[in-house]
Amino acid sequence: MSGRPATESLARDFGLTAEEYGRVLAIMGRAPSLTELGIFSVMWSEHCSYKSSKIWLRELPTTAPWVIHGPGENAGVVAIGDGLAAIFKMESHNHPSFIEPYQGAATGVGGILRDVFTMGARPIASLNALRFGSPDHPGTRRIVDGVVRGIGGYGNCVGVPTVGGEVNFHPAYNGNPLVNAMTVGIAPADRIFLSAAAGVGNPVVYVGSKTGRDGIHGATMASAEFGQDAEEKRPTVQVGDPFTEKLLIEACLELMATDAIVAIQDMGAAGLTSSSVEMAGRGGVGIALDLDAVPQRESGLSAYEMMLSESQERMLMVLRPDREAAARAIFEKWELDFAVIGRLTGTGRIVVTHRGRVEADIPLAPLAEQAPLYHRPTAPTPSRAALGAVADPVGIAAALLALIGCPDLCSRAWVWNQYDATLGGQTVKRPGAADAAVLRLEGLRRALAFTTDCTPRYCAADPEAGGAQAVAEAWRNLTATGARPLAITDNMNFGNPEKPEIMGQFAGAIRGMAAACRALDFPVVSGNVSLYNETEGRGILPSPVIGGLGVLEDAAQAVGLALVPGLELVVVGATQGWLGQSLWLREIAGREDGPPPPVDLAAERRVGDWVRTRILAGEIRACHDVSDGGLLIAVAEMALAGAVGVRLAASPPVGTAAHAFWFGEDQGRYVLAVADATGLLAAAAADGIAVLRIGSSGGDGLTLPDGVTISVAALRAAHERFFPSWMDG
């Protein structure tokens, strides 16, 4: 074999421990070549092997009658009716987006699109969940600008609408932003394409763009925390081309309409290595690759570079041999590279040749079966002391104006206006119009609803409660549109798993998520784990981001949050004034303490099902869940969405301070707007549902119970000020 032999020192540089390198030597029976060591290092990286998280992920519920494929494939698949399936997943591109924000975010979008269409789905919508450092940090504005432009640039050009997401700020993300991208696609339920290779002798075909040197060791880079040398890692960030991706989508879907494909896999993290190893391994066959046949855009590429390159817009497929010519014609029509680069074998090994030499010869079974699996020690997160009474330093009106304009609650129009949310013409509820995005399925009455959710400050204070709350809020946001929640994808963003306190956060979040998923019949069907989100030893807040999907039988039944004049407002669910870990506490009182609000999963289910039933019965004109900022923020957001005022008349329960009532973040609540609340209140009383009439809509100002009025114009000015002034600053 050519290339310098591997050493333990080189293995450490590639991210392998001494013990892991010893395991490589035992499997190989000799020192591996450079290419072989590269293959082991990426396949055994945290990013690809989930070696620290796998034992915990097994606790998540993943099945339901409507689940067609759960975790283990490129994306999750659920039945949605009319013979169709929704295919969806969320993945992170955190480290690349810190190093090179535009390309890091853009290629994150491109990668998750490929995960979805590789299973036979036409992508119909993308979402994202973004978390950045403090607005005062010198690097934050540059990262925000690049990430938002990257998401918009790729999504808009590829022709898939970006319909929803979230943007938050906290100093914990100063050195490590989170860029989580989600895509949803639609396919016939009986035409799902999988990745397990089959058929000894079948051709292995490379399609798409040419291979270059971008992205080499990207998976390894994503499996280590950053130090002062982060800027030197720019070569590990891929470069995306959305126009080629669009061609690739159309070519693949055209080929999928035939019977040519045996198996298909996108070349994502670890590129040609992961796609070939995973396809052959899942199929229990061997694979022989001739790298001389790989389309290359740079001269002199070595076997090591080609196997580890993460150049974008590439796919690997196994074809029926009698369909090779027809497949070639399709890809040439779309002006994409098509090359037979290998064959399936019966050896159970991956054999890689280049320029007449064997560069890698590895048994596939031990590469997977003997991969590291760590039971890392965990340490519990210390419980937070009860908050106790907190005085109101500014008053309700001043707090409302401050909160509605703070970075975490201000208008995101500056962000979403850079995304085309209406591509395809099927968007029913676009960003800002409802608690979840809603898209009608073309030619049908049926619609899908999507959301992304997480409250990291809750997770930092109590990982188990925070994990449950993230799932519950995703379920609640779908419910608030009238959709029936079906399933979730997750993106588990945490710090260094070698620290017991971090693994304790991870384990706690998983326990909370699992409990919520079971209570809400909301299984996990796909996901991603992103660990080592630390810079110079400082970790992010634990961020188990949830992407939720639900279905509406009739898109016309979907409701948004905008008010119109003449409606009565009621809050459904119990309000106790929980201020621990609330935004009011942080933004107004200058504190980040106390436990987060408890999540009563039985009440969450009971109240949410009741609200959804009322929406589908046509009784609800507008609906908004109560989350960050509490009840008054929810009402203000409804007023702003409809450009109409509200007169509030509710009084806090005895023993609850006014600021706690209006800004507490008690869970499981919705604000409903109805033409006449009398029937709704009677039905709630009969069903044992807590409901309180809080006011009515009309006029041009928000009038508080004490008579103080804030004009909708003043609210809007406060709400819309932050992003334009900050980004122009």
XYZ file of C-alpha atoms in Angstrom, residues 3-362:
360
model
C 1.210 6.409 1.711
C 3.063 6.674 4.972
C 2.171 4.103 7.644
C 0.018 5.302 10.488
C 1.351 5.839 13.972
C -0.280 6.361 17.336
C 0.747 10.005 17.177
C -0.950 10.452 13.809
C -4.018 8.613 15.122
C -4.257 11.135 17.965
C -4.100 13.945 15.417
C -7.016 12.246 13.662
C -9.050 12.162 16.892
C -8.489 8.547 17.956
C -7.398 7.656 21.478
C -4.526 5.278 22.191
C -7.047 2.567 23.114
C -9.000 3.122 19.899
C -5.820 2.960 17.850
C -4.951 -0.300 19.603
C -8.341 -1.642 18.541
C -7.552 -0.661 14.932
C -4.268 -2.604 15.111
C -6.095 -5.645 16.474
C -8.693 -5.546 13.691
C -6.138 -5.051 10.938
C -3.388 -7.270 12.324
C -0.894 -4.649 11.133
C -0.324 -0.919 11.040
C -2.967 0.709 8.849
C -2.156 2.823 5.828
C -2.853 6.546 5.904
C -6.107 5.990 4.000
C -7.162 3.164 6.307
C -6.451 5.266 9.375
C -8.494 8.081 7.850
C -11.423 5.704 7.312
C -11.293 4.432 10.891
C -10.935 7.928 12.317
C -14.011 9.348 10.619
C -16.196 6.279 11.051
C -15.264 6.136 14.737
C -15.597 9.884 15.255
C -18.281 11.113 17.609
C -20.046 12.698 14.652
C -20.443 9.401 12.768
C -20.430 6.684 15.441
C -22.389 8.314 18.303
C -20.015 6.445 20.604
C -20.842 8.590 23.653
C -24.573 8.996 23.061
C -25.825 5.729 21.595
C -26.585 4.034 24.902
C -28.803 6.954 25.939
C -30.550 7.377 22.593
C -31.918 3.840 22.955
C -34.234 5.146 25.694
C -36.246 7.260 23.244
C -39.569 5.875 21.952
C -39.352 5.456 18.183
C -42.437 3.530 17.107
C -46.103 4.240 16.464
C -48.673 2.876 13.999
C -47.933 5.783 11.656
C -44.127 5.401 11.755
C -42.794 3.717 8.605
C -39.061 4.109 9.299
C -37.548 5.329 12.538
C -33.924 6.148 13.402
C -31.236 4.341 11.450
C -32.013 5.515 7.935
C -31.091 8.829 6.335
C -34.305 10.382 7.676
C -37.470 9.400 9.519
C -40.624 8.421 7.639
C -44.239 8.718 8.824
C -47.527 7.992 7.057
C -49.669 11.101 6.586
C -52.674 9.741 4.656
C -53.666 9.681 0.988
C -50.966 7.043 0.402
C -48.228 9.570 1.183
C -45.348 9.699 3.620
C -43.520 12.636 5.162
C -39.754 12.189 5.358
C -37.882 14.537 7.672
C -34.757 15.070 9.723
C -32.728 17.753 11.481
C -28.931 17.993 11.515
C -26.321 20.364 12.875
C -23.618 22.357 11.132
C -22.373 24.118 14.237
C -18.602 23.953 13.972
C -18.456 24.792 10.236
C -20.758 27.776 10.795
C -18.426 29.204 13.414
C -15.395 28.879 11.150
C -17.068 30.048 7.922
C -20.640 31.230 8.666
C -21.969 31.552 5.117
C -20.708 28.249 3.730
C -21.187 26.439 7.020
C -24.876 27.320 7.109
C -25.407 26.893 3.365
C -23.906 23.417 3.268
C -25.903 22.500 6.364
C -29.044 23.210 4.335
C -27.686 21.287 1.352
C -26.780 18.283 3.467
C -30.155 17.939 5.140
C -31.914 18.292 1.773
C -29.892 15.315 0.502
C -30.773 13.239 3.569
C -34.419 13.675 2.616
C -34.425 13.313 -1.154
C -32.075 10.334 -1.031
C -35.074 8.424 0.354
C -37.241 9.306 -2.621
C -38.922 12.422 -1.256
C -39.335 15.746 -2.954
C -38.311 18.368 -0.388
C -41.177 20.773 0.314
C -39.976 22.821 3.284
C -36.950 23.705 5.367
C -36.682 25.115 8.879
C -33.826 26.011 11.172
C -32.955 26.564 14.809
C -30.210 29.144 15.358
C -28.442 30.124 18.558
C -25.846 32.844 18.725
C -23.662 34.514 21.323
C -24.420 37.769 23.051
C -25.251 40.646 20.689
C -22.523 42.588 22.515
C -19.840 40.034 21.631
C -17.593 41.326 18.801
C -18.033 38.203 16.652
C -21.773 37.684 16.924
C -22.998 40.124 14.299
C -20.639 38.722 11.633
C -21.764 35.161 12.383
C -25.460 36.084 12.352
C -25.077 37.875 9.031
C -23.202 34.999 7.395
C -25.451 32.247 8.729
C -28.693 33.957 7.719
C -27.344 34.790 4.260
C -26.085 31.229 3.863
C -29.431 29.672 4.744
C -31.329 32.069 2.500
C -28.846 31.868 -0.347
C -28.911 28.085 -0.518
C -32.590 27.489 0.215
C -33.869 30.216 -2.087
C -31.678 29.092 -4.976
C -32.469 25.400 -4.646
C -36.169 26.205 -4.712
C -37.282 24.879 -1.314
C -39.118 27.361 0.951
C -37.694 28.147 4.374
C -40.871 28.343 6.399
C -39.948 28.477 10.066
C -37.400 28.312 12.832
C -36.086 30.103 15.882
C -33.289 32.552 16.696
C -31.941 33.098 20.198
C -28.951 34.729 21.871
C -26.918 33.891 24.965
C -23.273 34.471 25.970
C -22.817 30.692 26.265
C -22.812 30.546 22.447
C -20.168 33.271 21.992
C -17.560 30.798 20.771
C -19.868 28.130 19.412
C -23.086 29.084 17.602
C -25.667 26.432 16.820
C -26.963 26.037 13.277
C -29.530 23.232 13.138
C -31.230 22.654 9.788
C -34.401 20.647 9.167
C -36.028 19.556 5.910
C -39.340 17.833 5.184
C -40.146 15.978 1.991
C -43.084 14.040 0.557
C -43.023 10.645 -1.162
C -45.439 7.822 -1.964
C -45.536 5.644 1.151
C -44.769 2.550 -0.927
C -41.771 4.119 -2.757
C -39.239 4.743 0.009
C -35.581 4.239 -0.936
C -33.184 2.771 1.610
C -29.410 2.584 1.887
C -28.666 -1.130 2.389
C -26.664 -2.354 -0.602
C -27.530 -5.703 -2.197
C -26.497 -7.841 -5.156
C -22.908 -9.017 -5.520
C -21.563 -7.628 -8.781
C -23.958 -4.701 -8.926
C -22.325 -1.434 -10.000
C -21.549 1.270 -7.429
C -22.201 4.623 -9.054
C -21.049 8.126 -8.118
C -23.295 10.997 -9.258
C -23.388 14.765 -8.806
C -20.492 17.183 -8.440
C -16.800 16.491 -8.726
C -14.615 15.775 -5.707
C -12.209 18.372 -4.344
C -10.238 18.955 -1.182
C -12.923 20.855 0.724
C -14.302 19.322 3.885
C -11.497 16.824 4.498
C -11.791 15.605 8.092
C -14.930 17.671 8.594
C -16.495 14.879 10.683
C -13.423 14.748 12.889
C -13.420 18.533 13.300
C -17.074 18.347 14.348
C -16.108 15.810 17.034
C -13.702 18.028 18.962
C -13.987 21.255 20.867
C -12.469 24.467 19.517
C -9.274 26.076 20.702
C -7.414 29.164 19.591
C -6.642 27.521 16.231
C -10.279 27.504 15.057
C -9.591 29.872 12.165
C -6.984 27.439 10.816
C -9.719 24.846 10.249
C -11.294 26.646 7.281
C -10.241 23.861 4.841
C -12.531 21.465 6.717
C -15.597 23.527 5.734
C -17.311 22.481 2.527
C -18.383 24.791 -0.291
C -21.954 24.456 -1.525
C -23.600 24.954 -4.924
C -27.413 25.108 -4.663
C -27.905 25.153 -8.423
C -26.125 21.801 -8.741
C -28.169 20.510 -5.806
C -31.365 21.419 -7.659
C -30.192 19.450 -10.692
C -29.258 16.544 -8.439
C -32.721 16.520 -6.832
C -34.441 16.396 -10.217
C -32.096 13.757 -11.639
C -32.417 11.495 -8.596
C -36.200 11.781 -8.478
C -36.402 11.027 -12.194
C -34.275 7.917 -11.733
C -36.306 6.925 -8.666
C -39.405 6.795 -10.856
C -37.784 3.763 -12.547
C -36.726 0.429 -11.065
C -32.993 1.087 -11.465
C -31.939 1.821 -7.883
C -31.051 -0.944 -5.436
C -29.703 1.376 -2.712
C -28.805 5.037 -2.410
C -26.942 7.207 0.092
C -25.840 10.822 0.091
C -22.180 11.645 0.631
C -22.519 13.686 3.795
C -20.152 13.648 6.765
C -17.027 11.641 5.833
C -18.106 11.695 2.184
C -17.251 8.646 0.109
C -16.058 6.782 3.199
C -19.283 6.899 5.190
C -21.571 6.378 2.201
C -19.725 3.302 0.946
C -19.066 1.784 4.376
C -22.636 2.304 5.590
C -24.273 1.015 2.399
C -22.178 -2.127 2.248
C -22.270 -2.686 5.999
C -26.049 -2.399 6.235
C -26.416 -4.796 3.332
C -23.938 -7.346 4.668
C -21.861 -7.276 1.492
C -18.415 -6.080 0.487
C -17.492 -3.183 -1.751
C -14.574 -2.565 -4.081
C -13.831 1.020 -5.142
C -11.503 2.212 -7.905
C -10.726 5.849 -7.138
C -9.272 6.431 -10.598
C -12.899 6.598 -11.768
C -13.968 9.268 -9.253
C -14.754 12.606 -10.970
C -12.205 15.118 -9.661
C -12.093 18.887 -9.891
C -8.498 19.163 -8.658
C -5.386 17.409 -9.892
C -3.244 15.135 -7.800
C -5.887 14.076 -5.279
C -4.672 11.193 -3.125
C -6.770 8.217 -2.073
C -6.851 9.600 1.463
C -8.166 12.954 0.218
C -10.832 11.419 -2.018
C -12.120 9.058 0.659
C -12.400 11.821 3.271
C -13.441 14.783 1.126
C -16.822 16.249 2.006
C -17.333 18.058 -1.279
C -21.021 18.792 -1.639
C -23.838 17.733 -3.962
C -22.696 14.112 -4.378
C -24.565 10.803 -4.062
C -23.577 7.152 -4.121
C -25.931 4.497 -5.426
C -26.075 0.822 -6.255
C -27.857 0.111 -9.522
C -29.273 -2.893 -11.281
C -26.646 -3.702 -13.918
C -29.198 -3.712 -16.732
C -30.244 -0.163 -15.852
C -26.809 1.450 -15.875
C -27.089 2.929 -19.366
C -30.539 4.409 -18.714
C -29.347 5.920 -15.441
C -26.309 7.429 -17.138
C -28.542 9.048 -19.741
C -30.660 10.721 -17.052
C -27.675 12.230 -15.226
C -25.998 13.348 -18.422
C -29.254 15.039 -19.441
C -29.092 17.010 -16.179
C -25.398 17.764 -16.853
C -24.174 15.935 -13.768
C -21.242 13.595 -13.394
C -22.039 9.878 -13.543
C -19.286 7.358 -12.944
C -19.161 3.665 -12.096
C -16.511 3.643 -9.385
C -16.868 0.119 -8.045
C -18.809 -3.094 -7.551
C -20.404 -4.939 -4.685
C -18.504 -8.035 -3.629
C -19.095 -11.023 -1.397
C -15.942 -10.458 0.657
C -17.416 -8.416 3.494
C -14.540 -5.952 3.076
C -14.031 -2.479 1.670
C -11.140 -2.501 -0.774
C -9.963 0.810 -2.205
C -7.544 1.010 -5.122
C -5.896 4.043 -6.688
C -3.394 4.156 -9.522
C -3.079 0.409 -9.490
C -2.351 0.132 -5.746
C -4.501 -1.095 -2.899
C -4.833 1.880 -0.566
C -7.283 0.341 1.902
C -8.462 -3.187 2.669
C -10.634 -3.281 5.790
